[in-house]
Each structure stands twice: as structure tokens, then as C-alpha cells.
PDB file of C-alpha atoms in Angstrom:
ATOM      1  CA  GLY A  18      38.692 -23.321  33.378  1.00  0.00           C
ATOM      2  CA  HIS A  19      41.907 -24.322  35.184  1.00  0.00           C
ATOM      3  CA  GLY A  20      41.584 -27.906  36.444  1.00  0.00           C
ATOM      4  CA  ILE A  21      40.708 -31.042  34.502  1.00  0.00           C
ATOM      5  CA  LEU A  22      37.909 -33.399  35.533  1.00  0.00           C
ATOM      6  CA  VAL A  23      38.985 -37.046  35.840  1.00  0.00           C
ATOM      7  CA  LEU A  24      37.211 -40.345  36.505  1.00  0.00           C
ATOM      8  CA  ASP A  25      39.401 -42.491  38.796  1.00  0.00           C
ATOM      9  CA  TRP A  26      38.720 -46.008  37.458  1.00  0.00           C
ATOM     10  CA  GLU A  27      40.184 -48.603  39.819  1.00  0.00           C
ATOM     11  CA  ALA A  28      39.429 -51.007  42.687  1.00  0.00           C
ATOM     12  CA  ASP A  29      35.801 -52.233  42.638  1.00  0.00           C
ATOM     13  CA  ALA A  30      34.885 -50.032  39.684  1.00  0.00           C
ATOM     14  CA  ILE A  31      36.973 -52.064  37.222  1.00  0.00           C
ATOM     15  CA  SER A  32      34.636 -55.070  37.227  1.00  0.00           C
ATOM     16  CA  ARG A  33      31.706 -52.859  36.163  1.00  0.00           C
ATOM     17  CA  GLY A  34      33.271 -52.527  32.724  1.00  0.00           C
ATOM     18  CA  PRO A  35      33.741 -49.746  30.156  1.00  0.00           C
ATOM     19  CA  ALA A  36      29.988 -49.204  29.659  1.00  0.00           C
ATOM     20  CA  ALA A  37      29.613 -47.984  33.241  1.00  0.00           C
ATOM     21  CA  ALA A  38      32.602 -45.689  32.841  1.00  0.00           C
ATOM     22  CA  LYS A  39      31.173 -44.214  29.644  1.00  0.00           C
ATOM     23  CA  ASN A  40      27.810 -43.578  31.331  1.00  0.00           C
ATOM     24  CA  TRP A  41      29.594 -41.513  33.996  1.00  0.00           C
ATOM     25  CA  LEU A  42      31.811 -39.679  31.502  1.00  0.00           C
ATOM     26  CA  ASP A  43      28.864 -38.857  29.223  1.00  0.00           C
ATOM     27  CA  ARG A  44      26.802 -37.641  32.192  1.00  0.00           C
ATOM     28  CA  VAL A  45      29.526 -35.304  33.439  1.00  0.00           C
ATOM     29  CA  TYR A  46      30.172 -33.996  29.916  1.00  0.00           C
ATOM     30  CA  ALA A  47      26.461 -33.322  29.397  1.00  0.00           C
ATOM     31  CA  LYS A  48      26.285 -31.376  32.670  1.00  0.00           C
ATOM     32  CA  THR A  49      29.555 -29.453  32.494  1.00  0.00           C
ATOM     33  CA  GLY A  50      30.501 -29.128  28.825  1.00  0.00           C
ATOM     34  CA  ILE A  51      33.944 -30.517  29.718  1.00  0.00           C
ATOM     35  CA  ARG A  52      35.171 -33.909  28.526  1.00  0.00           C
ATOM     36  CA  PRO A  53      36.737 -35.638  31.553  1.00  0.00           C
ATOM     37  CA  TRP A  54      39.791 -37.834  31.351  1.00  0.00           C
ATOM     38  CA  ILE A  55      39.705 -41.392  32.654  1.00  0.00           C
ATOM     39  CA  TYR A  56      42.504 -42.566  34.967  1.00  0.00           C
ATOM     40  CA  MET A  57      43.470 -46.243  35.187  1.00  0.00           C
ATOM     41  CA  SER A  58      46.349 -48.672  35.420  1.00  0.00           C
ATOM     42  CA  GLY A  59      48.076 -49.547  32.173  1.00  0.00           C
ATOM     43  CA  SER A  60      47.064 -53.201  32.542  1.00  0.00           C
ATOM     44  CA  VAL A  61      43.362 -52.301  32.647  1.00  0.00           C
ATOM     45  CA  THR A  62      43.554 -50.546  29.275  1.00  0.00           C
ATOM     46  CA  THR A  63      44.204 -53.876  27.544  1.00  0.00           C
ATOM     47  CA  GLU A  64      41.910 -56.115  29.637  1.00  0.00           C
ATOM     48  CA  TYR A  65      38.692 -54.584  28.271  1.00  0.00           C
ATOM     49  CA  ASP A  66      37.413 -53.109  25.021  1.00  0.00           C
ATOM     50  CA  TRP A  67      37.611 -49.349  25.562  1.00  0.00           C
ATOM     51  CA  SER A  68      36.755 -48.377  21.970  1.00  0.00           C
ATOM     52  CA  ALA A  69      33.598 -46.436  22.863  1.00  0.00           C
ATOM     53  CA  VAL A  70      35.417 -44.472  25.583  1.00  0.00           C
ATOM     54  CA  ALA A  71      38.682 -43.890  23.715  1.00  0.00           C
ATOM     55  CA  LYS A  72      37.021 -42.120  20.797  1.00  0.00           C
ATOM     56  CA  ASP A  73      35.660 -39.327  23.022  1.00  0.00           C
ATOM     57  CA  TYR A  74      37.776 -39.121  26.186  1.00  0.00           C
ATOM     58  CA  GLY A  75      41.449 -38.760  27.045  1.00  0.00           C
ATOM     59  CA  LEU A  76      43.428 -41.307  29.071  1.00  0.00           C
ATOM     60  CA  TRP A  77      45.572 -40.664  32.148  1.00  0.00           C
ATOM     61  CA  VAL A  78      47.503 -43.913  32.527  1.00  0.00           C
ATOM     62  CA  ALA A  79      49.472 -45.167  35.542  1.00  0.00           C
ATOM     63  CA  ARG A  80      52.498 -47.383  34.938  1.00  0.00           C
ATOM     64  CA  TYR A  81      55.464 -47.420  37.298  1.00  0.00           C
ATOM     65  CA  GLY A  82      59.013 -48.722  36.994  1.00  0.00           C
ATOM     66  CA  SER A  83      59.155 -48.440  33.210  1.00  0.00           C
ATOM     67  CA  SER A  84      60.810 -46.222  30.627  1.00  0.00           C
ATOM     68  CA  SER A  85      57.506 -45.739  28.777  1.00  0.00           C
ATOM     69  CA  TYR A  86      53.768 -45.877  29.390  1.00  0.00           C
ATOM     70  CA  GLY A  87      53.586 -49.106  27.371  1.00  0.00           C
ATOM     71  CA  SER A  88      50.557 -50.427  25.517  1.00  0.00           C
ATOM     72  CA  THR A  89      47.270 -48.636  26.148  1.00  0.00           C
ATOM     73  CA  GLY A  90      45.014 -50.637  23.848  1.00  0.00           C
ATOM     74  CA  LYS A  91      42.365 -48.634  22.007  1.00  0.00           C
ATOM     75  CA  PHE A  92      43.473 -45.382  23.647  1.00  0.00           C
ATOM     76  CA  GLY A  93      46.760 -45.129  21.780  1.00  0.00           C
ATOM     77  CA  HIS A  94      48.818 -42.220  23.082  1.00  0.00           C
ATOM     78  CA  PRO A  95      47.580 -41.031  26.509  1.00  0.00           C
ATOM     79  CA  ALA A  96      46.917 -37.445  27.556  1.00  0.00           C
ATOM     80  CA  ALA A  97      49.121 -37.987  30.614  1.00  0.00           C
ATOM     81  CA  TRP A  98      51.323 -40.688  32.150  1.00  0.00           C
ATOM     82  CA  GLN A  99      51.779 -41.228  35.893  1.00  0.00           C
ATOM     83  CA  TYR A 100      55.216 -42.827  35.980  1.00  0.00           C
ATOM     84  CA  THR A 101      55.942 -43.127  39.719  1.00  0.00           C
ATOM     85  CA  SER A 102      54.256 -43.064  43.113  1.00  0.00           C
ATOM     86  CA  SER A 103      57.502 -42.457  44.994  1.00  0.00           C
ATOM     87  CA  GLY A 104      58.614 -39.142  43.579  1.00  0.00           C
ATOM     88  CA  ARG A 105      60.067 -36.288  45.596  1.00  0.00           C
ATOM     89  CA  VAL A 106      59.403 -32.563  45.382  1.00  0.00           C
ATOM     90  CA  SER A 107      60.946 -29.610  47.173  1.00  0.00           C
ATOM     91  CA  GLY A 108      59.167 -28.644  50.399  1.00  0.00           C
ATOM     92  CA  TYR A 109      57.600 -32.044  51.118  1.00  0.00           C
ATOM     93  CA  SER A 110      59.258 -34.983  52.907  1.00  0.00           C
ATOM     94  CA  GLY A 111      57.022 -37.816  51.703  1.00  0.00           C
ATOM     95  CA  ASN A 112      56.496 -39.643  48.432  1.00  0.00           C
ATOM     96  CA  VAL A 113      54.294 -38.108  45.759  1.00  0.00           C
ATOM     97  CA  ASP A 114      52.954 -39.232  42.391  1.00  0.00           C
ATOM     98  CA  LEU A 115      54.733 -37.714  39.400  1.00  0.00           C
ATOM     99  CA  ASP A 116      53.239 -37.349  35.937  1.00  0.00           C
ATOM    100  CA  GLU A 117      54.039 -36.312  32.390  1.00  0.00           C
ATOM    101  CA  PHE A 118      51.414 -34.229  30.530  1.00  0.00           C
ATOM    102  CA  TYR A 119      51.614 -34.521  26.752  1.00  0.00           C
ATOM    103  CA  GLY A 120      50.736 -31.007  25.711  1.00  0.00           C
ATOM    104  CA  ASP A 121      51.427 -27.329  26.242  1.00  0.00           C
ATOM    105  CA  ARG A 122      49.582 -24.599  28.150  1.00  0.00           C
ATOM    106  CA  ASP A 123      47.063 -24.109  25.344  1.00  0.00           C
ATOM    107  CA  ALA A 124      46.272 -27.812  25.212  1.00  0.00           C
ATOM    108  CA  TRP A 125      45.703 -27.881  28.981  1.00  0.00           C
ATOM    109  CA  THR A 126      43.383 -24.887  28.734  1.00  0.00           C
ATOM    110  CA  ALA A 127      41.443 -26.564  25.944  1.00  0.00           C
ATOM    111  CA  TYR A 128      40.911 -29.675  28.075  1.00  0.00           C
ATOM    112  CA  ALA A 129      39.918 -27.618  31.126  1.00  0.00           C
ATOM    113  CA  THR A 130      37.463 -25.208  29.522  1.00  0.00           C
ATOM    114  CA  GLY A 131      35.727 -27.324  26.905  1.00  0.00           C
ATOM    115  CA  ASP A 132      32.565 -25.522  25.868  1.00  0.00           C
ATOM    116  CA  SER A 133      31.586 -24.708  29.459  1.00  0.00           C
ATOM    117  CA  SER A 134      32.515 -21.028  29.539  1.00  0.00           C
ATOM    118  CA  SER A 135      34.268 -18.939  26.947  1.00  0.00           C
ATOM    119  CA  HIS A 136      34.736 -20.088  23.386  1.00  0.00           C
ATOM    120  CA  PRO A 137      38.223 -20.314  21.872  1.00  0.00           C
ATOM    121  CA  ASP A 138      39.713 -17.499  19.864  1.00  0.00           C
ATOM    122  CA  THR A 139      39.759 -19.552  16.673  1.00  0.00           C
ATOM    123  CA  ASP A 140      41.050 -16.814  14.396  1.00  0.00           C
ATOM    124  CA  HIS A 141      43.664 -15.566  16.923  1.00  0.00           C
ATOM    125  CA  ASP A 142      42.564 -11.950  16.655  1.00  0.00           C
ATOM    126  CA  ASP A 143      42.488 -11.367  20.446  1.00  0.00           C
ATOM    127  CA  THR A 144      38.694 -11.372  20.504  1.00  0.00           C
ATOM    128  CA  THR A 145      36.564 -14.192  21.876  1.00  0.00           C
ATOM    129  CA  ASP A 146      34.509 -15.982  19.276  1.00  0.00           C
ATOM    130  CA  THR A 147      30.825 -16.576  19.957  1.00  0.00           C
ATOM    131  CA  GLY A 148      28.437 -19.340  19.058  1.00  0.00           C
ATOM    132  CA  ASP A 149      28.423 -23.030  19.845  1.00  0.00           C
ATOM    133  CA  ASP A 150      31.958 -24.014  18.902  1.00  0.00           C
ATOM    134  CA  MET A 151      32.335 -27.038  21.153  1.00  0.00           C
ATOM    135  CA  PRO A 152      35.738 -28.781  20.950  1.00  0.00           C
ATOM    136  CA  SER A 153      35.705 -32.428  19.946  1.00  0.00           C
ATOM    137  CA  TYR A 154      38.231 -35.136  20.751  1.00  0.00           C
ATOM    138  CA  LYS A 155      39.869 -37.120  17.979  1.00  0.00           C
ATOM    139  CA  HIS A 156      42.282 -40.032  18.050  1.00  0.00           C
ATOM    140  CA  VAL A 157      43.950 -41.452  14.956  1.00  0.00           C
ATOM    141  CA  SER A 158      46.698 -44.044  14.801  1.00  0.00           C
ATOM    142  CA  THR A 159      48.310 -46.805  12.803  1.00  0.00           C
ATOM    143  CA  SER A 160      49.186 -50.211  14.207  1.00  0.00           C
ATOM    144  CA  GLU A 161      51.323 -51.277  11.256  1.00  0.00           C
ATOM    145  CA  ASN A 162      55.075 -50.821  11.510  1.00  0.00           C
ATOM    146  CA  ALA A 163      56.804 -49.140   8.575  1.00  0.00           C
ATOM    147  CA  THR A 164      60.468 -49.086   7.590  1.00  0.00           C
ATOM    148  CA  PHE A 165      62.040 -45.831   6.413  1.00  0.00           C
ATOM    149  CA  PRO A 166      65.579 -45.145   5.180  1.00  0.00           C
ATOM    150  CA  ALA A 167      67.769 -42.727   7.139  1.00  0.00           C
ATOM    151  CA  ASP A 168      68.552 -40.854   3.934  1.00  0.00           C
ATOM    152  CA  GLY A 169      67.934 -37.243   4.947  1.00  0.00           C
ATOM    153  CA  ASN A 170      64.580 -37.010   3.138  1.00  0.00           C
ATOM    154  CA  TRP A 171      61.135 -36.352   4.572  1.00  0.00           C
ATOM    155  CA  HIS A 172      58.780 -39.343   4.581  1.00  0.00           C
ATOM    156  CA  ARG A 173      55.064 -39.272   5.382  1.00  0.00           C
ATOM    157  CA  LEU A 174      53.687 -40.899   8.516  1.00  0.00           C
ATOM    158  CA  ARG A 175      50.313 -42.366   7.583  1.00  0.00           C
ATOM    159  CA  LEU A 176      47.634 -41.856  10.214  1.00  0.00           C
ATOM    160  CA  SER A 177      44.160 -41.507   8.772  1.00  0.00           C
ATOM    161  CA  GLU A 178      42.044 -43.781   6.647  1.00  0.00           C
ATOM    162  CA  ASP A 179      43.101 -42.005   3.464  1.00  0.00           C
ATOM    163  CA  GLY A 180      46.708 -41.987   4.638  1.00  0.00           C
ATOM    164  CA  VAL A 181      47.251 -38.253   4.316  1.00  0.00           C
ATOM    165  CA  SER A 182      45.705 -36.167   7.076  1.00  0.00           C
ATOM    166  CA  LEU A 183      44.515 -35.933  10.646  1.00  0.00           C
ATOM    167  CA  LEU A 184      41.826 -33.448   9.736  1.00  0.00           C
ATOM    168  CA  ARG A 185      40.686 -31.647   6.635  1.00  0.00           C
ATOM    169  CA  GLY A 186      38.728 -28.438   6.487  1.00  0.00           C
ATOM    170  CA  PRO A 187      38.709 -25.056   8.257  1.00  0.00           C
ATOM    171  CA  ALA A 188      39.432 -25.957  11.857  1.00  0.00           C
ATOM    172  CA  LEU A 189      41.565 -25.201  14.888  1.00  0.00           C
ATOM    173  CA  VAL A 190      43.387 -28.327  16.100  1.00  0.00           C
ATOM    174  CA  GLU A 191      45.587 -28.720  19.172  1.00  0.00           C
ATOM    175  CA  GLY A 192      47.086 -32.059  20.107  1.00  0.00           C
ATOM    176  CA  VAL A 193      50.117 -34.322  20.370  1.00  0.00           C
ATOM    177  CA  LEU A 194      51.757 -36.817  18.025  1.00  0.00           C
ATOM    178  CA  SER A 195      53.519 -39.906  19.396  1.00  0.00           C
ATOM    179  CA  VAL A 196      56.035 -41.924  17.361  1.00  0.00           C
ATOM    180  CA  ALA A 197      58.227 -44.891  18.359  1.00  0.00           C
ATOM    181  CA  VAL A 198      61.458 -45.124  16.343  1.00  0.00           C
ATOM    182  CA  GLN A 199      63.374 -48.405  16.507  1.00  0.00           C
ATOM    183  CA  THR A 200      66.893 -48.096  15.088  1.00  0.00           C
ATOM    184  CA  PRO A 201      69.601 -50.756  14.824  1.00  0.00           C
ATOM    185  CA  ASP A 202      72.869 -49.725  16.431  1.00  0.00           C
ATOM    186  CA  GLY A 203      74.945 -47.670  14.036  1.00  0.00           C
ATOM    187  CA  SER A 204      72.083 -46.223  11.986  1.00  0.00           C
ATOM    188  CA  ALA A 205      69.699 -43.268  12.069  1.00  0.00           C
ATOM    189  CA  ARG A 206      71.669 -41.119  14.491  1.00  0.00           C
ATOM    190  CA  GLU A 207      69.363 -38.117  14.078  1.00  0.00           C
ATOM    191  CA  VAL A 208      65.568 -38.196  13.848  1.00  0.00           C
ATOM    192  CA  GLN A 209      63.257 -35.284  13.070  1.00  0.00           C
ATOM    193  CA  VAL A 210      59.466 -35.303  13.213  1.00  0.00           C
ATOM    194  CA  ARG A 211      57.216 -32.475  12.068  1.00  0.00           C
ATOM    195  CA  ALA A 212      53.591 -31.529  11.555  1.00  0.00           C
ATOM    196  CA  VAL A 213      52.919 -29.970   8.163  1.00  0.00           C
ATOM    197  CA  GLN A 214      49.887 -27.864   7.330  1.00  0.00           C
ATOM    198  CA  GLU A 215      48.692 -27.773   3.735  1.00  0.00           C
ATOM    199  CA  ASP A 216      46.529 -24.809   2.739  1.00  0.00           C
ATOM    200  CA  ALA A 217      44.413 -25.124  -0.391  1.00  0.00           C
ATOM    201  CA  LEU A 218      40.879 -25.373  -1.662  1.00  0.00           C
ATOM    202  CA  PRO A 219      39.767 -28.759  -2.993  1.00  0.00           C
ATOM    203  CA  ASP A 220      39.568 -27.490  -6.579  1.00  0.00           C
ATOM    204  CA  VAL A 221      42.887 -25.622  -6.544  1.00  0.00           C
ATOM    205  CA  THR A 222      46.089 -27.346  -7.623  1.00  0.00           C
ATOM    206  CA  ASP A 223      48.498 -24.813  -6.101  1.00  0.00           C
ATOM    207  CA  LYS A 224      49.058 -25.599  -2.422  1.00  0.00           C
ATOM    208  CA  THR A 225      50.919 -23.765   0.321  1.00  0.00           C
ATOM    209  CA  VAL A 226      52.686 -26.136   2.702  1.00  0.00           C
ATOM    210  CA  HIS A 227      54.453 -25.119   5.900  1.00  0.00           C
ATOM    211  CA  ALA A 228      55.562 -26.818   9.100  1.00  0.00           C
ATOM    212  CA  THR A 229      53.581 -25.934  12.236  1.00  0.00           C
ATOM    213  CA  ALA A 230      55.684 -27.903  14.738  1.00  0.00           C
ATOM    214  CA  ALA A 231      58.955 -29.856  14.681  1.00  0.00           C
ATOM    215  CA  MET A 232      61.187 -31.843  17.007  1.00  0.00           C
ATOM    216  CA  GLU A 233      64.688 -33.281  16.641  1.00  0.00           C
ATOM    217  CA  VAL A 234      66.245 -36.049  18.741  1.00  0.00           C
ATOM    218  CA  ASN A 235      69.480 -38.035  18.617  1.00  0.00           C
ATOM    219  CA  THR A 236      69.516 -41.797  19.073  1.00  0.00           C
ATOM    220  CA  SER A 237      72.207 -44.427  19.573  1.00  0.00           C
ATOM    221  CA  GLY A 238      70.076 -47.457  18.764  1.00  0.00           C
ATOM    222  CA  GLY A 239      67.129 -49.180  20.363  1.00  0.00           C
ATOM    223  CA  THR A 240      63.686 -47.604  20.649  1.00  0.00           C
ATOM    224  CA  THR A 241      63.216 -43.852  20.940  1.00  0.00           C
ATOM    225  CA  GLN A 242      59.814 -42.374  21.807  1.00  0.00           C
ATOM    226  CA  ILE A 243      59.088 -38.939  20.315  1.00  0.00           C
ATOM    227  CA  VAL A 244      56.167 -36.810  21.517  1.00  0.00           C
ATOM    228  CA  LEU A 245      55.411 -33.699  19.453  1.00  0.00           C
ATOM    229  CA  PRO A 246      52.763 -31.117  20.469  1.00  0.00           C
ATOM    230  CA  PHE A 247      51.192 -29.567  17.366  1.00  0.00           C
ATOM    231  CA  THR A 248      48.681 -26.909  16.367  1.00  0.00           C
ATOM    232  CA  GLN A 249      46.734 -26.325  13.177  1.00  0.00           C
ATOM    233  CA  ASN A 250      45.579 -22.716  13.104  1.00  0.00           C
ATOM    234  CA  VAL A 251      42.418 -21.432  11.511  1.00  0.00           C
ATOM    235  CA  GLY A 252      43.197 -19.233   8.538  1.00  0.00           C
ATOM    236  CA  LYS A 253      41.265 -16.361   7.045  1.00  0.00           C
ATOM    237  CA  PRO A 254      38.732 -17.435   4.386  1.00  0.00           C
ATOM    238  CA  ASP A 255      39.486 -16.683   0.752  1.00  0.00           C
ATOM    239  CA  THR A 256      37.397 -14.341  -1.390  1.00  0.00           C
ATOM    240  CA  LYS A 257      34.798 -17.073  -1.801  1.00  0.00           C
ATOM    241  CA  GLY A 258      34.479 -17.459   1.956  1.00  0.00           C
ATOM    242  CA  ALA A 259      36.097 -20.889   2.120  1.00  0.00           C
ATOM    243  CA  THR A 260      39.251 -22.391   3.580  1.00  0.00           C
ATOM    244  CA  TYR A 261      40.765 -25.818   3.205  1.00  0.00           C
ATOM    245  CA  ARG A 262      43.343 -27.420   5.423  1.00  0.00           C
ATOM    246  CA  ALA A 263      45.033 -30.799   5.724  1.00  0.00           C
ATOM    247  CA  LEU A 264      47.364 -31.636   8.597  1.00  0.00           C
ATOM    248  CA  ARG A 265      50.075 -34.176   7.822  1.00  0.00           C
ATOM    249  CA  PHE A 266      52.986 -35.680   9.746  1.00  0.00           C
ATOM    250  CA  GLN A 267      56.454 -36.440   8.431  1.00  0.00           C
ATOM    251  CA  ILE A 268      59.706 -38.021   9.630  1.00  0.00           C
ATOM    252  CA  LEU A 269      63.293 -37.478   8.510  1.00  0.00           C
ATOM    253  CA  MET A 270      66.410 -39.392   9.574  1.00  0.00           C
ATOM    254  CA  TYR A 271      70.142 -39.055   9.035  1.00  0.00           C
ATOM    255  CA  GLY A 272      72.907 -41.568   9.563  1.00  0.00           C
ATOM    256  CA  GLY A 273      72.281 -44.286   7.008  1.00  0.00           C
ATOM    257  CA  GLY A 274      70.563 -47.617   7.329  1.00  0.00           C
ATOM    258  CA  LYS A 275      66.882 -48.048   8.049  1.00  0.00           C
ATOM    259  CA  ALA A 276      64.601 -47.574  11.043  1.00  0.00           C
ATOM    260  CA  THR A 277      61.256 -49.120  11.937  1.00  0.00           C
ATOM    261  CA  ILE A 278      58.482 -46.674  12.817  1.00  0.00           C
ATOM    262  CA  GLY A 279      55.631 -47.953  14.982  1.00  0.00           C
ATOM    263  CA  SER A 280      52.982 -46.944  17.515  1.00  0.00           C
ATOM    264  CA  VAL A 281      52.193 -43.779  15.569  1.00  0.00           C
ATOM    265  CA  ALA A 282      49.233 -41.982  17.124  1.00  0.00           C
ATOM    266  CA  ALA A 283      47.790 -38.495  17.396  1.00  0.00           C
ATOM    267  CA  ASN A 284      45.323 -37.236  19.971  1.00  0.00           C
ATOM    268  CA  ALA A 285      43.731 -33.844  19.433  1.00  0.00           C
ATOM    269  CA  LEU A 286      41.026 -31.417  20.416  1.00  0.00           C
ATOM    270  CA  TYR A 287      39.532 -29.592  17.442  1.00  0.00           C
ATOM    271  CA  TRP A 288      37.057 -26.836  16.810  1.00  0.00           C
ATOM    272  CA  GLU A 289      35.259 -27.098  13.483  1.00  0.00           C
ATOM    273  CA  LYS A 290      34.414 -23.384  13.262  1.00  0.00           C
TER     274      LYS A 290
END
């Protein structure tokens, strides 16, 4: 319930291919109820087809000497990035690996506990829910770049097949959104990204929309990477015993001109109950 299980995929293991890695990951998940991460070099993520692994398991990628984790193939945005092997920490005289985890304390706990022990408090009433409410892993992304004006208006980031939501229905979702913003010098000085939760039943026209997470950054041109942790909470059912949710992502820019938005991806754990 505190640490995260990880498959270290390097050296002689690499030549065995993704199928062997998935066999190990599936076996550990079946025995522990926890979905392990897989750790590998950034170059390995693009040398093989990791589709079958990426849809169920998080990536911990190693890439040193760079300002970003770079391309990760089918994985999209990683769960964590190891960015150096020569870091320094107080109280130790040697080099150590340093990493960036893309999530908050709740996201870490979700990864570490899975369905192996207690079940999540999906309605946030300080009581532990019961029943088989196993968290699932979901990755959605778009590979197409889009151009948006820096006009001070909110524009939708399209992620899912229908272009509107990460997940629909009554669910608890915890994850991270990653967006690369490329701005010509002299434009789009301020960028805001937010996750928006829409509450409504499918047959109801009136919808309640509110932001669940937001982040603001300033840019002076070039490419800016934004990573936004988000949460979609489970609401109380209506009088008919039903809830309906859609989680959307939006971007807003000030400063004039246009910016190109690319490498949009969201990784999330979600509980359907």
C-alpha cells in the first residue's frame, strides 16, 4: 500500500520483446491485485510495439541529458521520468538517480494499493467502500497537432474517439494530462490548461460544468510542456439513482498570435463504481 511494483526491462530482457514483459506484468497483477509499472530506456519505447502493454500498465522512462522525456511511442505520457543518474541529495556523497513523478499523493496511493487491500472511498464520505471496485488504467491521446489562437478564450483539447471526454459515466478518475505548447516568439505569453467536469444525465439538456483542476504557465516562445494532475469525483446519484459525468480538457492563451498544441495525452486510474 506504500511502494509501487516495477518491472525493470533492460539488458538481456529487451530482446525477449513486449510479449514476455506483458506475461510478467499480467502474472504479478493476477497475484497481487496491483498493476506494476514497467521501467525502460526512452529509446526502447519506440523500438518495439508496446500497444498491448501500454493500455494496461504505466511507464517509468529513463532519459538523461534532456529537457523532456521525449517520445515514448504507444505509452504517451509516462507515470514517471528518470532524468539523471548523477543527481545529488543531502546526506549522501555519491551520485543518485533522480525522478519526476507525474501525480499527487492520491495518485501514488492509487497505484500502490490497486485492489489488493482496501477499496477506495469513491464517494469521499470518510468510509471505506466495499465490493470489487478494482481500479483500471486508461490512456488516451491525440497525435495530431492543432493550432489555437491566443485570444483569451477557452478551446477544447480533443482526446477521445468522440472528441469530447476522457471518461463518461459515474466514476472516480485520478490521473495526469500532458500538453506540449509550441509558441512563436512574441505570442501566447500566458497559457492556462484545465480539466472540466460536466454533470448531467444523458436525457437532460441542462448541464452543470465546473473546473476540477487548472494550471497556468508563462512562456517566451519555443515549446512548453504542461503537466496537470486531475481528479473526477464521484457524485451522489440523482433521485432516479443515476449519475452522468464527462471529463473534458481545455486550453486558454493570452498574448495574441497562434500556438501549436501537440503531444496531448492523459493517463488515469479509474474506478467504475
